[in-house]
CSV table of C-alpha atoms in Angstrom, one decimal:
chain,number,residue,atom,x,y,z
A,1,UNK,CA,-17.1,-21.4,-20.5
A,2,UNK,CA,-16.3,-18.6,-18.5
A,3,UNK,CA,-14.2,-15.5,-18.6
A,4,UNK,CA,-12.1,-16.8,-16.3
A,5,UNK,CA,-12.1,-20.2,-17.2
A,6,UNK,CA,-10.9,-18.9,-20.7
A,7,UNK,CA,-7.9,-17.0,-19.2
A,8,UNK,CA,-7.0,-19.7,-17.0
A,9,UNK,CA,-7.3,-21.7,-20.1
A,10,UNK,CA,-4.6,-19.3,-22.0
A,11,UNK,CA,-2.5,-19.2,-19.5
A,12,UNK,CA,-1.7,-22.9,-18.9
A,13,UNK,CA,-1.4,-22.9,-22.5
A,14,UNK,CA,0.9,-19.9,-22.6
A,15,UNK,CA,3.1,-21.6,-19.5
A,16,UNK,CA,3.4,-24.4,-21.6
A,17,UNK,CA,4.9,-22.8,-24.7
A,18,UNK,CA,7.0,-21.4,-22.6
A,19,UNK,CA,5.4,-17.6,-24.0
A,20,UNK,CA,6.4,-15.2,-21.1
A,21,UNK,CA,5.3,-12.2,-23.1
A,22,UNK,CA,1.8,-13.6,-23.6
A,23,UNK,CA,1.5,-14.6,-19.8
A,24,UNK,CA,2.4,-11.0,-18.7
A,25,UNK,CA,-0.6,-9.7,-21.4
A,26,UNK,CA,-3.1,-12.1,-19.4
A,27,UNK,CA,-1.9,-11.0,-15.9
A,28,UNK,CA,-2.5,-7.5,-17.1
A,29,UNK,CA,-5.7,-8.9,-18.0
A,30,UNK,CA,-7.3,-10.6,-15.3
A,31,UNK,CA,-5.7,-7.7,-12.9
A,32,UNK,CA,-8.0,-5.3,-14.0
A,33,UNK,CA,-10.6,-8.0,-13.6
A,34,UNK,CA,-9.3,-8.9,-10.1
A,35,UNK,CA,-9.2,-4.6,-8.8
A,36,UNK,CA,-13.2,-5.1,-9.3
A,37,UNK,CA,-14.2,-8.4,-9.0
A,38,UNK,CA,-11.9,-9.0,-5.7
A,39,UNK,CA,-12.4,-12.6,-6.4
A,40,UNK,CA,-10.1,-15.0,-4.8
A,41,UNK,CA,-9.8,-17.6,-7.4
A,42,UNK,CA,-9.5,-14.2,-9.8
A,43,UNK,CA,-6.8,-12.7,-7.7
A,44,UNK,CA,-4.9,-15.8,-7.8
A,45,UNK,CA,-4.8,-16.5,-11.5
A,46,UNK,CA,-3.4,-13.0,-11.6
A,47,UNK,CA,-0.5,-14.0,-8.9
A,48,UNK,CA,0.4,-17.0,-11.1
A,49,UNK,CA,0.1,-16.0,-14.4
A,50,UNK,CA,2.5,-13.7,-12.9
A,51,UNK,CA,4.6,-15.8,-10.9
A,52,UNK,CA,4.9,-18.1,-14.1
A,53,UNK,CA,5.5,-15.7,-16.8
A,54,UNK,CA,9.0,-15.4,-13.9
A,55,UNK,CA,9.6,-18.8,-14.2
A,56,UNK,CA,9.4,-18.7,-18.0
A,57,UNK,CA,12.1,-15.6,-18.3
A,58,UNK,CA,14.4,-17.1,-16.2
A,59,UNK,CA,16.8,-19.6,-18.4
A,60,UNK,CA,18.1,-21.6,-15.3
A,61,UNK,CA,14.8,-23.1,-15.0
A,62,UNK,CA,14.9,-24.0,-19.0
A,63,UNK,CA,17.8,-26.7,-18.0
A,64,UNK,CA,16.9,-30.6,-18.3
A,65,UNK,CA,17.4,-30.5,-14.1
A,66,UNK,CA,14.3,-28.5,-13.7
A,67,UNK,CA,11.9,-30.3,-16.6
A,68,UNK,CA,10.4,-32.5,-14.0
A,69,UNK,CA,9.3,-29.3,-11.5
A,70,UNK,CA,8.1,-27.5,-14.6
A,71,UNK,CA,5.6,-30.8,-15.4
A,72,UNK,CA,4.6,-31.0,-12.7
A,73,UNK,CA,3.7,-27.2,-12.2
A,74,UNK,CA,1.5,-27.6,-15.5
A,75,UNK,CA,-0.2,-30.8,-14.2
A,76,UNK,CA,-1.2,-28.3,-11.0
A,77,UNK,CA,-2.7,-25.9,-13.0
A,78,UNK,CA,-4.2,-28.7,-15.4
A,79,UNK,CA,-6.5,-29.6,-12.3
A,80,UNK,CA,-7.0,-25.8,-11.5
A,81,UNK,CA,-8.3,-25.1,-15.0
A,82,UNK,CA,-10.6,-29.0,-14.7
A,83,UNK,CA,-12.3,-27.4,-11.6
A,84,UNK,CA,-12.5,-23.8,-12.8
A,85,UNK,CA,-16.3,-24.5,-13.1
A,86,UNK,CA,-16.9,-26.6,-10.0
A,87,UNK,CA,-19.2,-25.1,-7.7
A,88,UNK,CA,-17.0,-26.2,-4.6
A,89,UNK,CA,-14.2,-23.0,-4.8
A,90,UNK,CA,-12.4,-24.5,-1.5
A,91,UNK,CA,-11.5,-27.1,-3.5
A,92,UNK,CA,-9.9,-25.0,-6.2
A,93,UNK,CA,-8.6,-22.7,-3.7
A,94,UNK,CA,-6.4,-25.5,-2.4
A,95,UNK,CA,-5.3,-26.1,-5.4
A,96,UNK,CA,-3.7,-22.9,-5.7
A,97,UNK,CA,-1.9,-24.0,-2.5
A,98,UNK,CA,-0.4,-27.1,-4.2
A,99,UNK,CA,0.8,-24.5,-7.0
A,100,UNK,CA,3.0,-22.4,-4.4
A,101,UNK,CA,4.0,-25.8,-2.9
A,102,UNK,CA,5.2,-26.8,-6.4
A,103,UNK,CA,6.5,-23.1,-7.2
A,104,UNK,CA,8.5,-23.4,-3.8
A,105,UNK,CA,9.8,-26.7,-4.7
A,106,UNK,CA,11.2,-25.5,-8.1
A,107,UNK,CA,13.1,-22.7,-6.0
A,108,UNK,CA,14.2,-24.8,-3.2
A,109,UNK,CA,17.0,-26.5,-5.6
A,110,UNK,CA,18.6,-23.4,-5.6
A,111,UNK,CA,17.1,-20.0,-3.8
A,112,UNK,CA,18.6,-16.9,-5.3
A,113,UNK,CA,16.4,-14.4,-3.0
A,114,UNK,CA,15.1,-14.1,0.3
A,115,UNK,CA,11.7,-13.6,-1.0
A,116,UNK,CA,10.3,-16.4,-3.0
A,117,UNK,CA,8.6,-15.9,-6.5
A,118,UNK,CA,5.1,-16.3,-5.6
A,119,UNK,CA,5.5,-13.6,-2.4
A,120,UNK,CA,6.6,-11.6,-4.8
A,121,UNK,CA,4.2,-12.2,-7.2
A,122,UNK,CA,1.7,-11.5,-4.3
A,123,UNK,CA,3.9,-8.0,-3.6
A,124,UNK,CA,3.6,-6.9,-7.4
A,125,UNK,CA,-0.3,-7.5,-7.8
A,126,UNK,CA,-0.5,-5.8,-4.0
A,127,UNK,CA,0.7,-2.8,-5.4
A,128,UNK,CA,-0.4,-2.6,-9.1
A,129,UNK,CA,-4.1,-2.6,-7.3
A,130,UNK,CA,-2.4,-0.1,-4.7
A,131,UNK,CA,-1.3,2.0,-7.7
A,132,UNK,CA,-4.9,1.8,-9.8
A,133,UNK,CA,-6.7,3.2,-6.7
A,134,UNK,CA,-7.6,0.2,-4.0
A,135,UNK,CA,-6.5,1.0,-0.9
A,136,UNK,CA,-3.6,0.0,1.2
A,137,UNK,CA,-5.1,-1.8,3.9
A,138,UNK,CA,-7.4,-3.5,1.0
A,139,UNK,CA,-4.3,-4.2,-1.1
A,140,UNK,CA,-2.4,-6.1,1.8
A,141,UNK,CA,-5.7,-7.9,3.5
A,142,UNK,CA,-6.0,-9.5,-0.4
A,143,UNK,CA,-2.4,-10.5,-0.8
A,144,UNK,CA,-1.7,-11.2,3.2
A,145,UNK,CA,1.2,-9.0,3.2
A,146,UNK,CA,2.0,-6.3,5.3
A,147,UNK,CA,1.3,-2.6,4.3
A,148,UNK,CA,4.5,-1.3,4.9
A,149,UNK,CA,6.2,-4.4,2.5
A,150,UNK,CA,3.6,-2.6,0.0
A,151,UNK,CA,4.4,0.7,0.5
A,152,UNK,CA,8.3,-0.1,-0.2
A,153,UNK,CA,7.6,-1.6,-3.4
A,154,UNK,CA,5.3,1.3,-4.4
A,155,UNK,CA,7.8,3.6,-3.3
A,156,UNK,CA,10.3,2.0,-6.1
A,157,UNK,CA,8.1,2.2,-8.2
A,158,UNK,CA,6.6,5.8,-10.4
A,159,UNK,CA,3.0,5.5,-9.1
A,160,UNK,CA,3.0,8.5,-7.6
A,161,UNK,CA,4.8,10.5,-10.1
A,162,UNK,CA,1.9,9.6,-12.2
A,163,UNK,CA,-1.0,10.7,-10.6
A,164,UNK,CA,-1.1,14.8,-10.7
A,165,UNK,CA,-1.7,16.2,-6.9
A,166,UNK,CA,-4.5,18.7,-6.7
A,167,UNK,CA,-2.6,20.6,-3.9
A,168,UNK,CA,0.7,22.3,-4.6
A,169,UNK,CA,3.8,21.8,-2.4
A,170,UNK,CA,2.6,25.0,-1.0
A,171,UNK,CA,-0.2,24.9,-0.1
A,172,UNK,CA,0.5,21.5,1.7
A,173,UNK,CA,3.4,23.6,3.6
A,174,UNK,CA,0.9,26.1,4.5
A,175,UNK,CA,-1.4,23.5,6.7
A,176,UNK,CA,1.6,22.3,8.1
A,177,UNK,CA,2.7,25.1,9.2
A,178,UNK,CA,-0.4,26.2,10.2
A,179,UNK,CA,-1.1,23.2,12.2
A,180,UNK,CA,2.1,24.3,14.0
A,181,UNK,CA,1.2,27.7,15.2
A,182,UNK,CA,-1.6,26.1,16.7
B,1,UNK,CA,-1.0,24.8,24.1
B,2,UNK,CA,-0.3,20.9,22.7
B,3,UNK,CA,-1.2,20.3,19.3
B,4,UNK,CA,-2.6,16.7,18.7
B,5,UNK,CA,-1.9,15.0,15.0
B,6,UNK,CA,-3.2,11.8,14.3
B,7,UNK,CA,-0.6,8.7,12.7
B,8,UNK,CA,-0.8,6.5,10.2
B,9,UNK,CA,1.1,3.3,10.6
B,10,UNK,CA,2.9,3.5,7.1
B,11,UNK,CA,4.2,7.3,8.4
B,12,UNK,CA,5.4,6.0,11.9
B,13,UNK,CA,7.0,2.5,10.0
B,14,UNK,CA,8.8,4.7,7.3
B,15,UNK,CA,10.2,7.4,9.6
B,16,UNK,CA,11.7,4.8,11.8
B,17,UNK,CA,12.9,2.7,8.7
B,18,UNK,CA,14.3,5.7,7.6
B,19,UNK,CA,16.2,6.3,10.9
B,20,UNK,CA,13.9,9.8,11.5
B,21,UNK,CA,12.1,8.5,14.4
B,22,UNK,CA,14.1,11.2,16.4
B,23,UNK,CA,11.7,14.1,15.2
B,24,UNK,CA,9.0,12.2,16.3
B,25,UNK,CA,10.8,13.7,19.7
B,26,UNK,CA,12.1,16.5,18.2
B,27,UNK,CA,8.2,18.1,17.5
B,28,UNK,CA,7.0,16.3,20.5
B,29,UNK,CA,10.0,18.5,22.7
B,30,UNK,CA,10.2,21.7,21.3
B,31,UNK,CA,6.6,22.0,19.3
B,32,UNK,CA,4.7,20.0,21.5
B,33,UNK,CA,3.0,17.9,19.4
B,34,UNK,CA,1.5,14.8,20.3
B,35,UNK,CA,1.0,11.7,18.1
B,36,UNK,CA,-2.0,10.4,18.3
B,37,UNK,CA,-3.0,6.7,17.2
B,38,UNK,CA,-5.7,4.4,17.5
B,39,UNK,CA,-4.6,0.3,18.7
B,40,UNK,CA,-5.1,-0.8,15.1
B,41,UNK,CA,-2.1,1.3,14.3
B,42,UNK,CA,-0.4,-0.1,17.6
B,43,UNK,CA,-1.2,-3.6,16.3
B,44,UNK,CA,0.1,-3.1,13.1
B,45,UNK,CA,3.5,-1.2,13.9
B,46,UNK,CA,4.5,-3.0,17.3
B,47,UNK,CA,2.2,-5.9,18.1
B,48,UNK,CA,2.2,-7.9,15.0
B,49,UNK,CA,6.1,-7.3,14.1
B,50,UNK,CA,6.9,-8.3,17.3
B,51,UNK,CA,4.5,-11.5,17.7
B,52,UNK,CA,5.2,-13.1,14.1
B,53,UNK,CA,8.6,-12.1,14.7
B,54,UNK,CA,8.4,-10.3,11.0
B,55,UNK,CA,12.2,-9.9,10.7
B,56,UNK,CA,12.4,-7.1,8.4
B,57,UNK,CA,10.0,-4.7,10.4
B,58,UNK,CA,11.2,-5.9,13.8
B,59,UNK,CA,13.7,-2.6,14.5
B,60,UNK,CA,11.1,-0.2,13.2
B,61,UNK,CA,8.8,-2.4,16.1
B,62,UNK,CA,10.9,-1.9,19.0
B,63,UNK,CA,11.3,1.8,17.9
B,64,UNK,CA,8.1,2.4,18.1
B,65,UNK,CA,7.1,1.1,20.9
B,66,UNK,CA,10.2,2.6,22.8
B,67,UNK,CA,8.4,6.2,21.6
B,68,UNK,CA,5.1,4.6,23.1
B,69,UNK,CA,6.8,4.0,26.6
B,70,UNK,CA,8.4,7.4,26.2
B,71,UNK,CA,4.7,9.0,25.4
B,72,UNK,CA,5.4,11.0,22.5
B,73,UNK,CA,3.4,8.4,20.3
B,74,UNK,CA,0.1,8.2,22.4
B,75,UNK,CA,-2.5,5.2,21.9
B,76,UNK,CA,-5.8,6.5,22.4
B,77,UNK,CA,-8.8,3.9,22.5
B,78,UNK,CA,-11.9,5.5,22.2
B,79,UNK,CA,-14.1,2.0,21.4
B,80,UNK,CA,-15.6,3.5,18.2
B,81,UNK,CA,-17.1,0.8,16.2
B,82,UNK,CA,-20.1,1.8,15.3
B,83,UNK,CA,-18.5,5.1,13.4
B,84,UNK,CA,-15.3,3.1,11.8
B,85,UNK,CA,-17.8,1.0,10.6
B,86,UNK,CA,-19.8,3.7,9.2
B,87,UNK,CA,-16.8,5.5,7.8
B,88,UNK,CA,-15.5,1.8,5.8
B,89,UNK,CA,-19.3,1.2,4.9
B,90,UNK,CA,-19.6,4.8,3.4
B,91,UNK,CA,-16.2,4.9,1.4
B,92,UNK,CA,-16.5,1.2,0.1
B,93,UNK,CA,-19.5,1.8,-1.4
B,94,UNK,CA,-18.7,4.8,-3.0
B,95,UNK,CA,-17.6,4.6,-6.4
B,96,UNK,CA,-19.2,1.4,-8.4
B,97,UNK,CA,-17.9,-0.3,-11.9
B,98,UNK,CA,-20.1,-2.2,-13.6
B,99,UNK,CA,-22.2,-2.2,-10.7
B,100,UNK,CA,-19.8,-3.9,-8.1
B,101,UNK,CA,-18.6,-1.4,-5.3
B,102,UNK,CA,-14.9,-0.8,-5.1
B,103,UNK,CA,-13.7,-1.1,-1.3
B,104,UNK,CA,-11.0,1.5,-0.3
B,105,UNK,CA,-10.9,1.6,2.7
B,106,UNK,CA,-10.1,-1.2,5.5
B,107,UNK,CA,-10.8,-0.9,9.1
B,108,UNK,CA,-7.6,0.4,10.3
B,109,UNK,CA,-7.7,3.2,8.0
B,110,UNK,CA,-11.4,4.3,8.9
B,111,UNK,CA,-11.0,3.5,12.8
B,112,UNK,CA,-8.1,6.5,13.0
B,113,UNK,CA,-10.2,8.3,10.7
B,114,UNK,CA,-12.9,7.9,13.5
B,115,UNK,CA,-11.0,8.6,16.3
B,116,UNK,CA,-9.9,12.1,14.9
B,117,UNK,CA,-13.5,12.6,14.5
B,118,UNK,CA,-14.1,11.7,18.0
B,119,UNK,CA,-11.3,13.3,19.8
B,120,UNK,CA,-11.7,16.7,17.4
B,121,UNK,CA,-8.2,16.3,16.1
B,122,UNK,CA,-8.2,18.2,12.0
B,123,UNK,CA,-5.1,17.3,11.2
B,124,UNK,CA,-3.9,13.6,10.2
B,125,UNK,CA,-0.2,12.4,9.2
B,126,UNK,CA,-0.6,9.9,6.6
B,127,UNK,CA,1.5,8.5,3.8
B,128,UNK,CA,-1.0,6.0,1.9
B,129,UNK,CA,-2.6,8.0,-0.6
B,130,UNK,CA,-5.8,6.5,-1.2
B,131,UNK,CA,-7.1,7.4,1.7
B,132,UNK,CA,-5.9,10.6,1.5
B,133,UNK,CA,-7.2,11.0,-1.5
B,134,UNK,CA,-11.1,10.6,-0.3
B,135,UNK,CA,-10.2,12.8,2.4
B,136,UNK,CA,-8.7,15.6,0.0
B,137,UNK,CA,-10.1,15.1,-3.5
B,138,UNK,CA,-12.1,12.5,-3.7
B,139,UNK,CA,-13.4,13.6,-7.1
B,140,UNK,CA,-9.6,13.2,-8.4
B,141,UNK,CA,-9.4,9.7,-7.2
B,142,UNK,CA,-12.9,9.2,-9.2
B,143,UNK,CA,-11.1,9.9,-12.3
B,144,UNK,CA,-7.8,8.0,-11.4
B,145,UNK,CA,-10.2,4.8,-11.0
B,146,UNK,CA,-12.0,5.9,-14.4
B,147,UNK,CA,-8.3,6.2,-16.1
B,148,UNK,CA,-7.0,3.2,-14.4
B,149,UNK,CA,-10.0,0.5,-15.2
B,150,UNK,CA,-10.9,2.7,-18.3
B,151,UNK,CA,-14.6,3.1,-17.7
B,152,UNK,CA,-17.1,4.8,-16.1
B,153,UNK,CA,-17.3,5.0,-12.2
B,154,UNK,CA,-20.5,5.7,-10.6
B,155,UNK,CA,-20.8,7.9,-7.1
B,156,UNK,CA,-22.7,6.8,-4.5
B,157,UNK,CA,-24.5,10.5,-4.0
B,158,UNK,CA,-25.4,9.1,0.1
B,159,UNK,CA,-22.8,7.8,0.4
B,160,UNK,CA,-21.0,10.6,-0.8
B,161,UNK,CA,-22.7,13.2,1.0
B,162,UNK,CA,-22.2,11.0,4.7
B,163,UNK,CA,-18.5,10.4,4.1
B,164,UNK,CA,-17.6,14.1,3.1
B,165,UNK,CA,-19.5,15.3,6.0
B,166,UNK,CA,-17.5,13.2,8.6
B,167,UNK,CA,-13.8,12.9,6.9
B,168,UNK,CA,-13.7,16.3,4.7
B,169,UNK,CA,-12.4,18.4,7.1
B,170,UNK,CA,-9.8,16.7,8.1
B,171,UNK,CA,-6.1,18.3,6.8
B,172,UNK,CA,-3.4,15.2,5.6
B,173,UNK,CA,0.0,16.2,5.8
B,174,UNK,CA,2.4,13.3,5.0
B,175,UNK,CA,5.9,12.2,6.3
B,176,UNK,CA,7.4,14.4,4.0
B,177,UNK,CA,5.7,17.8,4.9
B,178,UNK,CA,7.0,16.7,8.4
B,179,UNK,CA,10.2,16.3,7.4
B,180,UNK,CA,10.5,19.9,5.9
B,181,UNK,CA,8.9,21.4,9.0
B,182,UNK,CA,11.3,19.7,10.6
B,183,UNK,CA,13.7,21.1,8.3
B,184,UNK,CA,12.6,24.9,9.0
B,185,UNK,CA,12.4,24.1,12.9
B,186,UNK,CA,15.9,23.6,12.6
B,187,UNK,CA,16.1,19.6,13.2
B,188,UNK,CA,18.9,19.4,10.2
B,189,UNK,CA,21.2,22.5,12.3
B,190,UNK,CA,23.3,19.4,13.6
B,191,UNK,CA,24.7,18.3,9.7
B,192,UNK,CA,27.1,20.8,10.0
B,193,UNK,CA,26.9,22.6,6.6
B,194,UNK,CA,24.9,19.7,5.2
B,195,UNK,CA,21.5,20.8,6.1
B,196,UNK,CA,20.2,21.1,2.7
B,197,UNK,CA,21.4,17.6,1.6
B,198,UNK,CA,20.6,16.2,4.9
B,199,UNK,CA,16.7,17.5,3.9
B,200,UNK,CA,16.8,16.1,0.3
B,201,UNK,CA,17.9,12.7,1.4
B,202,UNK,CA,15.5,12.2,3.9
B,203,UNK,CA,12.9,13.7,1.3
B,204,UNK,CA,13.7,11.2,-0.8
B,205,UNK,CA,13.9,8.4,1.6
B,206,UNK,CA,10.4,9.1,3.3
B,207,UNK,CA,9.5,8.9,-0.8
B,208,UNK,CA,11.4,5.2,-1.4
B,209,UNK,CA,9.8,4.0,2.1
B,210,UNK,CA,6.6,4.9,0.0
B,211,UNK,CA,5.1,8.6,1.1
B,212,UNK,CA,3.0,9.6,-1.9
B,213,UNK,CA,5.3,12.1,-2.9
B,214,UNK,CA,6.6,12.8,-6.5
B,215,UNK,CA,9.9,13.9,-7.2
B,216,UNK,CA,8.6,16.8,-9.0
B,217,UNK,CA,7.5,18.1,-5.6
B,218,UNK,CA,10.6,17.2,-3.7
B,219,UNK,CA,12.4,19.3,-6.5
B,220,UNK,CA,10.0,21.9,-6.1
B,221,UNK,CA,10.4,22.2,-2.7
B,222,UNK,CA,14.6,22.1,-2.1
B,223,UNK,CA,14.4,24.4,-5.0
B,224,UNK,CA,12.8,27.1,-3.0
B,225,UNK,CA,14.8,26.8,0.1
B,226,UNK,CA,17.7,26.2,-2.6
């Protein structure tokens, strides 16, 4: 079986027990896989092992009215994790569509946010690769989004009061300034 | 004399967001300084927006492309795809992990770095910081990708050696060293007593809209004019 076949595996299993803190461990997991693999089917597990460790913390979507979504969602991923080894990946990769159609079918009963889960699933793995070095324009051609939607996340975020700057303040000024007296 | 700067679409989105799109004007009137960017940047801030109808970026849009009309933003199209592509090829096959290139750079980003290299233009407004990064210290983002994946990251040496010799002289100044320029040019004189506050804010703003800034360097900096 492989890697990925495994995490998928776990994660299904995870979504099933309803175990957000062990979906969050495997999204952290196959991110770091997804920042050098750049798979598709890669980056994708990492969206919705995200996406469902949301779905899993959120107790409105415990209630009986919900149970049928929720089944279904796991029967979607079922199939993912069946053709996980299948040489045809535009098959899988449509799967993966029917998972955000499910996903948007569990909101639709009762949206809470302008932006749905899995967008912002797509937003958060966007700028966790952002944040480990990938670039911008990389991050957002992955995840379809738009830089700037990136950059306003990563902006909330302490990313770049982690990362020491090799220029002061100062120095920076100086340029600037210099690039002003021509 | 006019003093060209080239503009990265996340710097011309944020200080529009951010309602600072006036000192776009501001430098272009009383420093003449002229924007510079290529139509990937275009596309991305006015075309696109405006075409999907993206409602969230749509103001920031029609700004922009009100400066465009107004010429202090200038699109310059200099057709350089053989060099953008040289510039993405060199820089995405850079640093390796486990033997798989890691790309950092996408076409936008390389094609305005191309264009400065075309027109001659050395400095380069930019808020994304990878890219700023390989342009500055590309050794430091080495080790961020080494902390980051924990492992080892292997250099290209060619590739090193082509990219630093086109994109190494370049000088990145980001929204927020334009905003204290601004600041010392006396753009702030109309907050009436405010001026300091006025600065931090916008600091701080051009930092939430997602300027690689940190706030230890915001502080640093309202400190000394303090």
């Amino acid at each position: 079986m492989k890697p990925l076949t495994q995490i998928a595996t776990k994660i299904l299993a995870a979504f099933r027990k309803r175990d957000q803190r062990s979906l969050r461990k495997l999204n952290d997991e196959v991110l770091k896989l997804a920042g050098i693999d750049r798979d598709k089917v890669c980056f994708d597990l990492a969206i919705y092992s995200y996406v469902l460790s949301k779905v899993v913390s959120k107790p409105r979507y415990l209630d009986k009215e919900y149970e049928q979504s929720l089944k279904g969602i796991a029967q979607v991923f079922q199939m993912i994790v069946d053709k996980m080894e299948s040489p045809d990946q535009d098959e899988l990769i449509a799967l993966f569509s029917d998972l955000e159609n499910a996903l948007a079918h569990l909101e639709e009963k009762d949206p809470r946010f302008i932006v749905d889960l899995v967008t912002k699933g797509r937003l958060k793995m966007a700028a966790t690769l952002y944040a480990q070095g990938i670039g911008l324009g990389v991050a957002a051609e992955m995840t379809g989004l738009d830089k700037q939607e990136i950059l306003d996340y990563a902006g909330e975020t302490m990313m770049f009061d982690r990362l020491k700057e090799e220029m002061t303040i100062e120095e920076r000024l100086k340029n600037a300034r210099k690039f002003l007296s021509g | 004399m006019t003093k060209d700067i080239l503009c990265d679409s996340g710097v011309l989105i944020s200080l529009t967001a951010g309602c600072l799109d006036r000192m776009i004007y501001f430098f272009s009137e009383t420093q003449k300084v002229r924007f510079i960017i290529p139509p990937s940047v275009e596309y991305e801030t006015v075309t696109k927006p405006m075409q999907a109808n993206l409602r969230k970026h749509l103001f920031s849009a029609i700004r922009i492309k009100d400066a465009i009309e107004d010429g202090v933003v200038s699109v310059v199209d200099a057709k350089l795809e053989r060099e953008t592509n040289k510039i993405m090829s060199c820089a995405n096959n850079l640093f390796y992990i486990k033997g798989s290139p890691i790309r950092l750079m996408q076409y936008g980003e390389s094609e305005m770095l191309a264009l400065g290299q075309e027109l001659g233009i050395d400095y380069i407004l930019i808020d994304e910081r990878t890219t700023r990064l390989l342009i500055e210290a590309p050794f430091h983002l080495k080790q961020h990708l080494e902390t980051e994946f924990q492992t080892n990251v292997m250099v290209n040496k060619g590739n090193f050696k082509e990219l630093a010799s086109r994109i190494s002289t370049f000088k990145a100044l980001r929204s927020s060293e334009l905003v204290m320029l601004a600041y010392e040019k006396g753009y702030f004189k109309n907050f009436n007593g405010l001026e300091k506050q006025a600065l931090e804010a916008a600091l701080y703003k051009m930092k939430y809209s997602g300027c690689s800034i940190s706030f230890d360097e915001i502080l640093d900096y309202v400190t000394r004019v303090g």
